CSV table of C-alpha atoms and ligand atoms in Angstrom, one decimal:
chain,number,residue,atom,x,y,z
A,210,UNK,CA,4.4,-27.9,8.7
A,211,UNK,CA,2.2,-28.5,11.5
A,212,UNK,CA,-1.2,-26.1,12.6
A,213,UNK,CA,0.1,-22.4,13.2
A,214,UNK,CA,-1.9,-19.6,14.2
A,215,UNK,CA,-1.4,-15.9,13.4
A,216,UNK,CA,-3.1,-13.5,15.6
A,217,UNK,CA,-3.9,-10.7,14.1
A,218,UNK,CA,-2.3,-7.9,16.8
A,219,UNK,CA,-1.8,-4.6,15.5
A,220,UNK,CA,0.8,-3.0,16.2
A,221,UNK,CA,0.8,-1.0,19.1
A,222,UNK,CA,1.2,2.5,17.9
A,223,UNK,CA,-1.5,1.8,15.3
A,224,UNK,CA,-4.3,3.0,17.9
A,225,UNK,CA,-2.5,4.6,20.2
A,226,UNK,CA,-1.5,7.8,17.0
A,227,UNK,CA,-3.8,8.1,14.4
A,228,UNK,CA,-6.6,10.4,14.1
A,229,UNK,CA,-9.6,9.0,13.6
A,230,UNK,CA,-12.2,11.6,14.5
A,231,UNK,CA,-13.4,13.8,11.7
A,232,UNK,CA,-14.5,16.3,14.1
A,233,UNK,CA,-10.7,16.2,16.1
A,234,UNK,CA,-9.0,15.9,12.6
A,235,UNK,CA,-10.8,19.1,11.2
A,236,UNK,CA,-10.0,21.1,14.3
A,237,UNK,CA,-6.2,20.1,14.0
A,238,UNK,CA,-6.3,21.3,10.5
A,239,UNK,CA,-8.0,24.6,11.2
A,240,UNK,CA,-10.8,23.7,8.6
A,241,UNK,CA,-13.3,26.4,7.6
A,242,UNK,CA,-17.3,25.2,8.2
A,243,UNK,CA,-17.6,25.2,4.2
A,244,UNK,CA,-14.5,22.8,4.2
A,245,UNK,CA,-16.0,21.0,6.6
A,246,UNK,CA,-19.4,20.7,5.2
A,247,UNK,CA,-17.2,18.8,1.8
A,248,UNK,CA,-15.7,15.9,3.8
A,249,UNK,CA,-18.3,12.8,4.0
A,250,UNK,CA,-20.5,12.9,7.1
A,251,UNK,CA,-20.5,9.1,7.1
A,252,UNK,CA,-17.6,6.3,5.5
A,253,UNK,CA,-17.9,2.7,5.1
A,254,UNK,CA,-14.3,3.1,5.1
A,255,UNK,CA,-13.2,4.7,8.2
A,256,UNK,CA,-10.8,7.4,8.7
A,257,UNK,CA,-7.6,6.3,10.0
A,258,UNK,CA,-4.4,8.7,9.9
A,259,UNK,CA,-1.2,8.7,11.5
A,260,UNK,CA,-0.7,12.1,13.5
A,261,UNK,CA,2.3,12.4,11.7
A,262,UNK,CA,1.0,12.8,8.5
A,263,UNK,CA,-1.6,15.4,9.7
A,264,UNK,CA,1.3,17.3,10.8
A,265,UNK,CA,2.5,17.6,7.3
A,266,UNK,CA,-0.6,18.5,5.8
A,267,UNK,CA,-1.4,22.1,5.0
A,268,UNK,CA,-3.8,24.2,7.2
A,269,UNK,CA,-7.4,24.9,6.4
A,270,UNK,CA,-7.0,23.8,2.5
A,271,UNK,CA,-9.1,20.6,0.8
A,272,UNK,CA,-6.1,20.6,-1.7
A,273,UNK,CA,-3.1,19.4,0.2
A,274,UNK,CA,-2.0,15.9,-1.7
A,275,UNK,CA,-2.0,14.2,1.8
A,276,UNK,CA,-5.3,15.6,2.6
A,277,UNK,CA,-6.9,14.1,-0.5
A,278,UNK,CA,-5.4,10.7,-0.2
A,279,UNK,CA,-6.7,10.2,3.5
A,280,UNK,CA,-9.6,12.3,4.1
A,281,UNK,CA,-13.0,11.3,2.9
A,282,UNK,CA,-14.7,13.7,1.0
A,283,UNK,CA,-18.2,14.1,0.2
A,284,UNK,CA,-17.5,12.7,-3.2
A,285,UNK,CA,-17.1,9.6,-1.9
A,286,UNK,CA,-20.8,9.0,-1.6
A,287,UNK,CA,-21.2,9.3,-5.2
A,288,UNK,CA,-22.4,6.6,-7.0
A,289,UNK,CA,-20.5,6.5,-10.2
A,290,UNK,CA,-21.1,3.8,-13.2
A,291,UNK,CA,-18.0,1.4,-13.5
A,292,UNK,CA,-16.9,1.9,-10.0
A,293,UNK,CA,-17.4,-1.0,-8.3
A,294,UNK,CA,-16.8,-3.0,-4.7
A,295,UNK,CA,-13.8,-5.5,-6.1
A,296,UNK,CA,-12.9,-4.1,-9.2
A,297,UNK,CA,-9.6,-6.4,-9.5
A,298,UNK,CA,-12.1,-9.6,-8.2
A,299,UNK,CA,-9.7,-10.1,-5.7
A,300,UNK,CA,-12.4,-12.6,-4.6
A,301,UNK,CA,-12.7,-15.3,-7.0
A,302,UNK,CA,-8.9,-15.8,-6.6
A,303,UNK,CA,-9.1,-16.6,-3.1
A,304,UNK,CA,-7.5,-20.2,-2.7
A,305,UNK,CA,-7.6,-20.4,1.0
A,306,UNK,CA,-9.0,-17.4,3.6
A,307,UNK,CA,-5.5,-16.1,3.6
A,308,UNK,CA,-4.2,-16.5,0.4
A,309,UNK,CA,-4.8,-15.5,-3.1
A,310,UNK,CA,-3.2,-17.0,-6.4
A,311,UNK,CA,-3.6,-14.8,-9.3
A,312,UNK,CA,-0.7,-14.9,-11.2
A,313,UNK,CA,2.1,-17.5,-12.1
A,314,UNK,CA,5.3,-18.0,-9.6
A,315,UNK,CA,3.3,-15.9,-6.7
A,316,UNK,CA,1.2,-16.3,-4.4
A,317,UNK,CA,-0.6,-13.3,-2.4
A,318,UNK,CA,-0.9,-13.8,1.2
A,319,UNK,CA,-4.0,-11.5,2.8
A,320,UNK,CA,-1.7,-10.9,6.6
A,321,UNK,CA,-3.9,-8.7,7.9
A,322,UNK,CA,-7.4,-6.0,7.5
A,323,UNK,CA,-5.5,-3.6,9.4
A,324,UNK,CA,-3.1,-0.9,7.9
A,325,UNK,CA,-1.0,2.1,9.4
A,326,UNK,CA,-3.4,4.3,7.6
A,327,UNK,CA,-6.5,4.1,5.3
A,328,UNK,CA,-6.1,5.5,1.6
A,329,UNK,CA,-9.5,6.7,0.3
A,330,UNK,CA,-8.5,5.2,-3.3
A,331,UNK,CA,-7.8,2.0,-2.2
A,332,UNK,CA,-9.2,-1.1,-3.8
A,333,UNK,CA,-9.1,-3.8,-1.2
A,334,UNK,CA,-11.2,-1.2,1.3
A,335,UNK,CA,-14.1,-3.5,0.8
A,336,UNK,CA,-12.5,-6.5,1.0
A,337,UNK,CA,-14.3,-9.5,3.0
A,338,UNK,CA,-11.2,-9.9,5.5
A,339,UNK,CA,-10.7,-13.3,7.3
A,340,UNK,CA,-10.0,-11.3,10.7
A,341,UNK,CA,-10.5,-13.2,13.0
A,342,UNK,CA,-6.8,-15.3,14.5
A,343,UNK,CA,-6.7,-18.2,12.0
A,344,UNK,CA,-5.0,-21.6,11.8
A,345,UNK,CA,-3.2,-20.7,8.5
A,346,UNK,CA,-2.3,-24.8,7.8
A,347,UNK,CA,-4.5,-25.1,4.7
A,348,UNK,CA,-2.8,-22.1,3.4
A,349,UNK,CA,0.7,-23.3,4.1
A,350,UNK,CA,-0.4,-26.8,2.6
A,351,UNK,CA,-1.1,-24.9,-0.6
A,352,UNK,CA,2.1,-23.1,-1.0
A,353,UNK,CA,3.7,-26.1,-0.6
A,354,UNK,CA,2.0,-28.0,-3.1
A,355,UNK,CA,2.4,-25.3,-5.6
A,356,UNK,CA,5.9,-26.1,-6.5
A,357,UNK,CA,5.6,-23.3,-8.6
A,358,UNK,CA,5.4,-20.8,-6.4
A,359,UNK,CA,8.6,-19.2,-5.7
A,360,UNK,CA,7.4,-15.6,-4.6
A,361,UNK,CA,5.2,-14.7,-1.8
A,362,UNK,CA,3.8,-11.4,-1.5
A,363,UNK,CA,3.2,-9.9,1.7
A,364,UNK,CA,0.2,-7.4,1.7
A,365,UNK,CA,-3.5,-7.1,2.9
A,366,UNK,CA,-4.1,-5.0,4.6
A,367,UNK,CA,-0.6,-3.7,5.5
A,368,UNK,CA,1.8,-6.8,6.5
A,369,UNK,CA,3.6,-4.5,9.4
A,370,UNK,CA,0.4,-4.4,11.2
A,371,UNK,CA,1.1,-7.4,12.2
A,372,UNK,CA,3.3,-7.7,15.9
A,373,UNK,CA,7.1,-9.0,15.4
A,374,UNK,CA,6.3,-12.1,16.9
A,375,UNK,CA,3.2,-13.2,14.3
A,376,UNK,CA,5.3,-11.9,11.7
A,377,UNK,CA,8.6,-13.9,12.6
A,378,UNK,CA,6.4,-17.1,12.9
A,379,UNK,CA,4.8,-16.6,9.0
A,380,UNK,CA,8.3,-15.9,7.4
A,381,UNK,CA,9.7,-18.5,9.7
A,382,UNK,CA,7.3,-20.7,7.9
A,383,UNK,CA,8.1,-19.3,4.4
A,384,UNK,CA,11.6,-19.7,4.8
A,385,UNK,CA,11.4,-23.6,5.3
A,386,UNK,CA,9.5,-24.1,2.3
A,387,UNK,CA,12.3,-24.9,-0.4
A,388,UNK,CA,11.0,-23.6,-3.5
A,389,UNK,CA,10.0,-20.1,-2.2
A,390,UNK,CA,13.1,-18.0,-3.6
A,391,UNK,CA,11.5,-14.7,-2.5
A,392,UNK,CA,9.6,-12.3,0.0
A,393,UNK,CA,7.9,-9.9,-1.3
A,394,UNK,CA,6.2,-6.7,1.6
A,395,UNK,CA,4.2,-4.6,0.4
A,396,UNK,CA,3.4,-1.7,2.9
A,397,UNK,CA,3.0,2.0,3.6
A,398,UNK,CA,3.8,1.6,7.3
A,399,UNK,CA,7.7,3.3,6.6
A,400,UNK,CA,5.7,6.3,5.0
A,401,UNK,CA,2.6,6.6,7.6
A,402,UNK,CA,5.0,5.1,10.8
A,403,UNK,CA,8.9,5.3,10.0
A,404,UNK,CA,9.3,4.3,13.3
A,405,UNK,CA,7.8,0.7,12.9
A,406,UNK,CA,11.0,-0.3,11.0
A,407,UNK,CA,12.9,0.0,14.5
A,408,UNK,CA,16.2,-2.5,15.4
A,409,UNK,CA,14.0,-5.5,16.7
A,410,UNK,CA,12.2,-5.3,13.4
A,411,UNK,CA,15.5,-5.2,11.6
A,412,UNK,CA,16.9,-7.9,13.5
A,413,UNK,CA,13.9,-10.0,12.5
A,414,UNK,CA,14.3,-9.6,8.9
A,415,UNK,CA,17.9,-10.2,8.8
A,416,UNK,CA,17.4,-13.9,10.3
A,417,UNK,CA,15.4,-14.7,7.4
A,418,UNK,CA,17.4,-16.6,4.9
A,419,UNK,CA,15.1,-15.9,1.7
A,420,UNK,CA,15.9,-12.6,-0.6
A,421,UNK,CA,13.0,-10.2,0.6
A,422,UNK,CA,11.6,-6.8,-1.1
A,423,UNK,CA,9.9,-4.1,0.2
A,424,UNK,CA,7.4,-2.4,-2.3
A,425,UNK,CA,6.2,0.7,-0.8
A,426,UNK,CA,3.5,2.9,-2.0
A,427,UNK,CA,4.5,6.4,-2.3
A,428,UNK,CA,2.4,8.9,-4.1
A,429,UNK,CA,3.7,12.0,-3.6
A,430,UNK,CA,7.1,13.9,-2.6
A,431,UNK,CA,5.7,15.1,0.5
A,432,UNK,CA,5.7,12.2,2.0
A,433,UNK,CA,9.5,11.0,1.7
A,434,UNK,CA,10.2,13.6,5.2
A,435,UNK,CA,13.6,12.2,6.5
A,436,UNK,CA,12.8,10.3,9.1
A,437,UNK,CA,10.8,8.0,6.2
A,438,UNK,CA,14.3,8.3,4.4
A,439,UNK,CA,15.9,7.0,7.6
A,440,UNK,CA,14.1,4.4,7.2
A,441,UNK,CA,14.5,3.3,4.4
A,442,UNK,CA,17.8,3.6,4.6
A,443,UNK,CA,17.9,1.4,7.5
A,444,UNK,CA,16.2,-1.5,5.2
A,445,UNK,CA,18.3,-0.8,2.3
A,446,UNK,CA,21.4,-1.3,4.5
A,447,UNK,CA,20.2,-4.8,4.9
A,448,UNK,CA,20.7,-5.8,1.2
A,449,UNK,CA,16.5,-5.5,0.8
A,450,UNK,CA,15.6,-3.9,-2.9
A,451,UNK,CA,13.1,-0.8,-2.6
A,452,UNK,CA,11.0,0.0,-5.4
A,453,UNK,CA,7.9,2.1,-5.0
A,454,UNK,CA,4.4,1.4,-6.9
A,455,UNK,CA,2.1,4.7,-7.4
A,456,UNK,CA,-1.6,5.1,-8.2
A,457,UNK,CA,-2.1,8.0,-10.7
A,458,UNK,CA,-4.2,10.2,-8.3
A,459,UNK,CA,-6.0,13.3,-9.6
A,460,UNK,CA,-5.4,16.5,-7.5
A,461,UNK,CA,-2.6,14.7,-5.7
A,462,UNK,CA,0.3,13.6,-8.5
A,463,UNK,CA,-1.0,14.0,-12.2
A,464,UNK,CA,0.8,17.2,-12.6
A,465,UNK,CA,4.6,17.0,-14.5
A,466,UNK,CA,6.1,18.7,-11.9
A,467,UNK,CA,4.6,16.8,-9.1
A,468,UNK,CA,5.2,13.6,-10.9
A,469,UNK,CA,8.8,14.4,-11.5
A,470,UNK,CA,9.5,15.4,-8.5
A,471,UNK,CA,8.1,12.1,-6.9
A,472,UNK,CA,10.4,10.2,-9.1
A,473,UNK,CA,13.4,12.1,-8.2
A,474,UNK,CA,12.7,12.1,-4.6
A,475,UNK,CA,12.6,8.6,-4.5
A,476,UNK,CA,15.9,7.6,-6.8
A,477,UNK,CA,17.5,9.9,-3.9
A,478,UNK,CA,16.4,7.9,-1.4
A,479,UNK,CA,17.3,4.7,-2.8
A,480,UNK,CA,13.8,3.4,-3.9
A,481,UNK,CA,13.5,2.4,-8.0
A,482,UNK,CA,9.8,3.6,-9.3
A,483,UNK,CA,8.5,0.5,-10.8
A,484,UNK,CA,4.5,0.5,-11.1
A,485,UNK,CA,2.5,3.6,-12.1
A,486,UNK,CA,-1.0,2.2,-11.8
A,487,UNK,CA,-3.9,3.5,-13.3
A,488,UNK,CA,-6.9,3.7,-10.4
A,489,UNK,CA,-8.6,0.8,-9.8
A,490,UNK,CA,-12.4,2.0,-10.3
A,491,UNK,CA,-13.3,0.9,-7.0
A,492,UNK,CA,-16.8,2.1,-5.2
A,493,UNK,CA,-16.3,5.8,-3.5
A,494,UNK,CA,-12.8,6.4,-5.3
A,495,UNK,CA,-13.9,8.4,-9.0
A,496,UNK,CA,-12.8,11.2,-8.0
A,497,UNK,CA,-9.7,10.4,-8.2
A,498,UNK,CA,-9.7,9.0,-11.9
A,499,UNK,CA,-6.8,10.1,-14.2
A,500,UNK,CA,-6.9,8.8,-18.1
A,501,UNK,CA,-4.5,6.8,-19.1
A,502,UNK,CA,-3.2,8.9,-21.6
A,503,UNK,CA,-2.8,11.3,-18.7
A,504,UNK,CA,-0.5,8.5,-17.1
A,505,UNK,CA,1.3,7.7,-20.6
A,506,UNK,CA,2.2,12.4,-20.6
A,507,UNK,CA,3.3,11.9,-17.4
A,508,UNK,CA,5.7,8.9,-18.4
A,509,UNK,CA,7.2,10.5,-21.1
A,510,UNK,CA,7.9,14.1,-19.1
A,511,UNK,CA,9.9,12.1,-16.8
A,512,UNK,CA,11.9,9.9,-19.1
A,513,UNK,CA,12.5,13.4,-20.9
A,514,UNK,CA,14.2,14.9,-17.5
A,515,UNK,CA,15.8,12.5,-15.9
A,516,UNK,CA,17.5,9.1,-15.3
A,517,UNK,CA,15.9,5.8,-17.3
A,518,UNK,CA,16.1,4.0,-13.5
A,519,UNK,CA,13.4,6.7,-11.9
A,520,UNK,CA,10.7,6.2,-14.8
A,521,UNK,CA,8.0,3.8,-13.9
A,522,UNK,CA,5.6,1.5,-16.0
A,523,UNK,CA,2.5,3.0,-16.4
A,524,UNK,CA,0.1,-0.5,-15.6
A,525,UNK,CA,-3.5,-1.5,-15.2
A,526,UNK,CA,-4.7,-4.2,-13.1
A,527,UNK,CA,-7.7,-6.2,-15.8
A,528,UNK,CA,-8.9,-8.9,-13.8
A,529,UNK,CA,-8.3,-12.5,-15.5
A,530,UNK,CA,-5.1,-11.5,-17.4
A,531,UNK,CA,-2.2,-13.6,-17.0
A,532,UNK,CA,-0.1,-10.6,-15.9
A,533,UNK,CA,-0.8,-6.7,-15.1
A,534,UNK,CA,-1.3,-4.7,-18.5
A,535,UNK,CA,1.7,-2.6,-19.6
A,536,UNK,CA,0.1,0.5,-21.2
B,1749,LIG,S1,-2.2,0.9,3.1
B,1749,LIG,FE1,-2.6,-0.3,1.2
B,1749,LIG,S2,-4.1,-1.8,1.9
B,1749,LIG,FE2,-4.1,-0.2,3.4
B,1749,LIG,S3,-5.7,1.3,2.9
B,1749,LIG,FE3,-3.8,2.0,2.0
B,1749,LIG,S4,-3.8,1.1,-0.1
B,1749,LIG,FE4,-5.3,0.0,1.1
């Protein structure tokens, strides 16, 4: 394959929704001055929140589960042993600028910094992003000498950032590599911006000749609205899996009714719970640590009350292992 370059355009409605003024965000939400005074008066990591969502969140409360996965609190300037900047060492896997190779058969492919919103727990938030557009040949040229390789995953970043016309061109180039069997998104974009996965999206996807997954990271009920089901349902009709990986999130899903009713929600909407991760200790996210034997309660209340298809794996990323850690 000869020299491509990605540019890295977000998608339009990225900017042109999403709160990202503390001061405009707390007056939407009605917050008192001793709420305000707990949200972090200055963030490495910005905020960045779909209007959308903000609707759904509750008025003048610190406890809403939306509120506390996208609004940085003062806790976040805590500096907590353990909790570091790349707790997964994302870095020393970094073949190319692009692309990471951590784990047999698949290949990690870093699309974009941008993302449809910004999740305070999230580990990559400090990640050194190649950002600028980048001729992406050496990392093609690796893929293709990787025989072994037969899965790409799309994340970042959020893959949908990217416009339909950079993405097209990447699994375009996918696609003509023979021994890639499989397309793997990862993205929050159909929970933050349902309306990204619109018809010229859809038409995009079904020229792709490869089986593709979406993974989507849903944490809590509240989020599946129906427009979000729409569209999913709109991906599923294309014959694309769903599955849906969590991060255990204190204050926002470690209770059993919570967690049950997360699990439920998606199965109804077509999306199999696969991963329940245990949090990543990354810098400015302890807050939100859960034990694991929290995760393993959790677990075993849903596999108690419903279906064996709507109970995830409780998992831990441990950087170096061959695989994630089944717990
Ligand atoms: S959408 Fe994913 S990559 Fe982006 S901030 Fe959230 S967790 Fe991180």
């Amino acid at each position: 394959m000869t020299l491509s370059i990605i540019k890295p355009t977000l998608w339009r409605q990225i900017q042109r929704e999403n709160f990202t003024s503390i001061q405009e965000l707390s007056e939407f939400l009605e917050l008192s001055e001793e709420h305000q005074s707990r949200i972090a008066k200055s963030s490495r990591f910005a905020l960045n929140l779909p209007r959308r969502l903000a609707r759904k969140m509750a008025k003048n409360t610190l406890d809403d589960p939306l509120f506390r996965q996208f609004v940085p609190l003062a806790e976040e300037e805590l500096n907590s042993p353990g909790f570091v900047a790349d707790p997964v060492c994302d870095n020393s896997f970094r073949k190319e600028k692009k692309l990471l190779h951590k784990y047999h058969g698949r290949a990690l492919w870093l699309t974009t910094s941008a993302c449809a919103m910004h999740c305070r727990y999230c580990f990559r938030q400090n990640f050194p992003y190649e950002s600028a557009a980048t001729d992406i040949t050496k990392e093609l040229d690796y893929l293709k000498e990787h025989t072994e390789i037969q899965e790409i995953i799309l994340s970042g970043g959020d893959p949908l950032s990217l416009s339909d016309s950079s993405l097209k061109e990447l699994l375009q180039a996918f696609d003509a590599i023979p021994h890639i069997q499989r397309i793997r998104f990862h993205t929050r974009f159909p929970l933050g911006i349902p309306e990204r996965i619109d018809a010229p999206f859809l038409a995009l996807l079904s020229g792709i000749q490869k089986q593709i997954y979406f993974i989507i990271h849903c944490n809590h009920p509240k989020e599946l609205d129906a427009d979000v089901i729409a569209a999913l349902k709109r991906l599923s009709k294309l014959g694309i899996p769903l599955l849906n990986q969590s991060v255990l999130l204190k204050g926002v899903n470690d209770d059993e009714k919570t967690f049950l009713s997360l699990s439920e929600a998606l199965i109804n909407a077509g999306v199999i719970p696969y991963y329940l991760h245990v949090l990543d200790p990354v810098a400015g996210a302890s807050h939100f640590m859960v034990e694991e034997e929290r995760g393993r309660e959790l677990i075993r209340y849903v596999q108690e009350h419903s279906s064996g298809y709507s109970v995830p794996r409780l998992v831990r990323e441990i950087a170096g292992s061959p695989s994630k850690t089944f717990l």
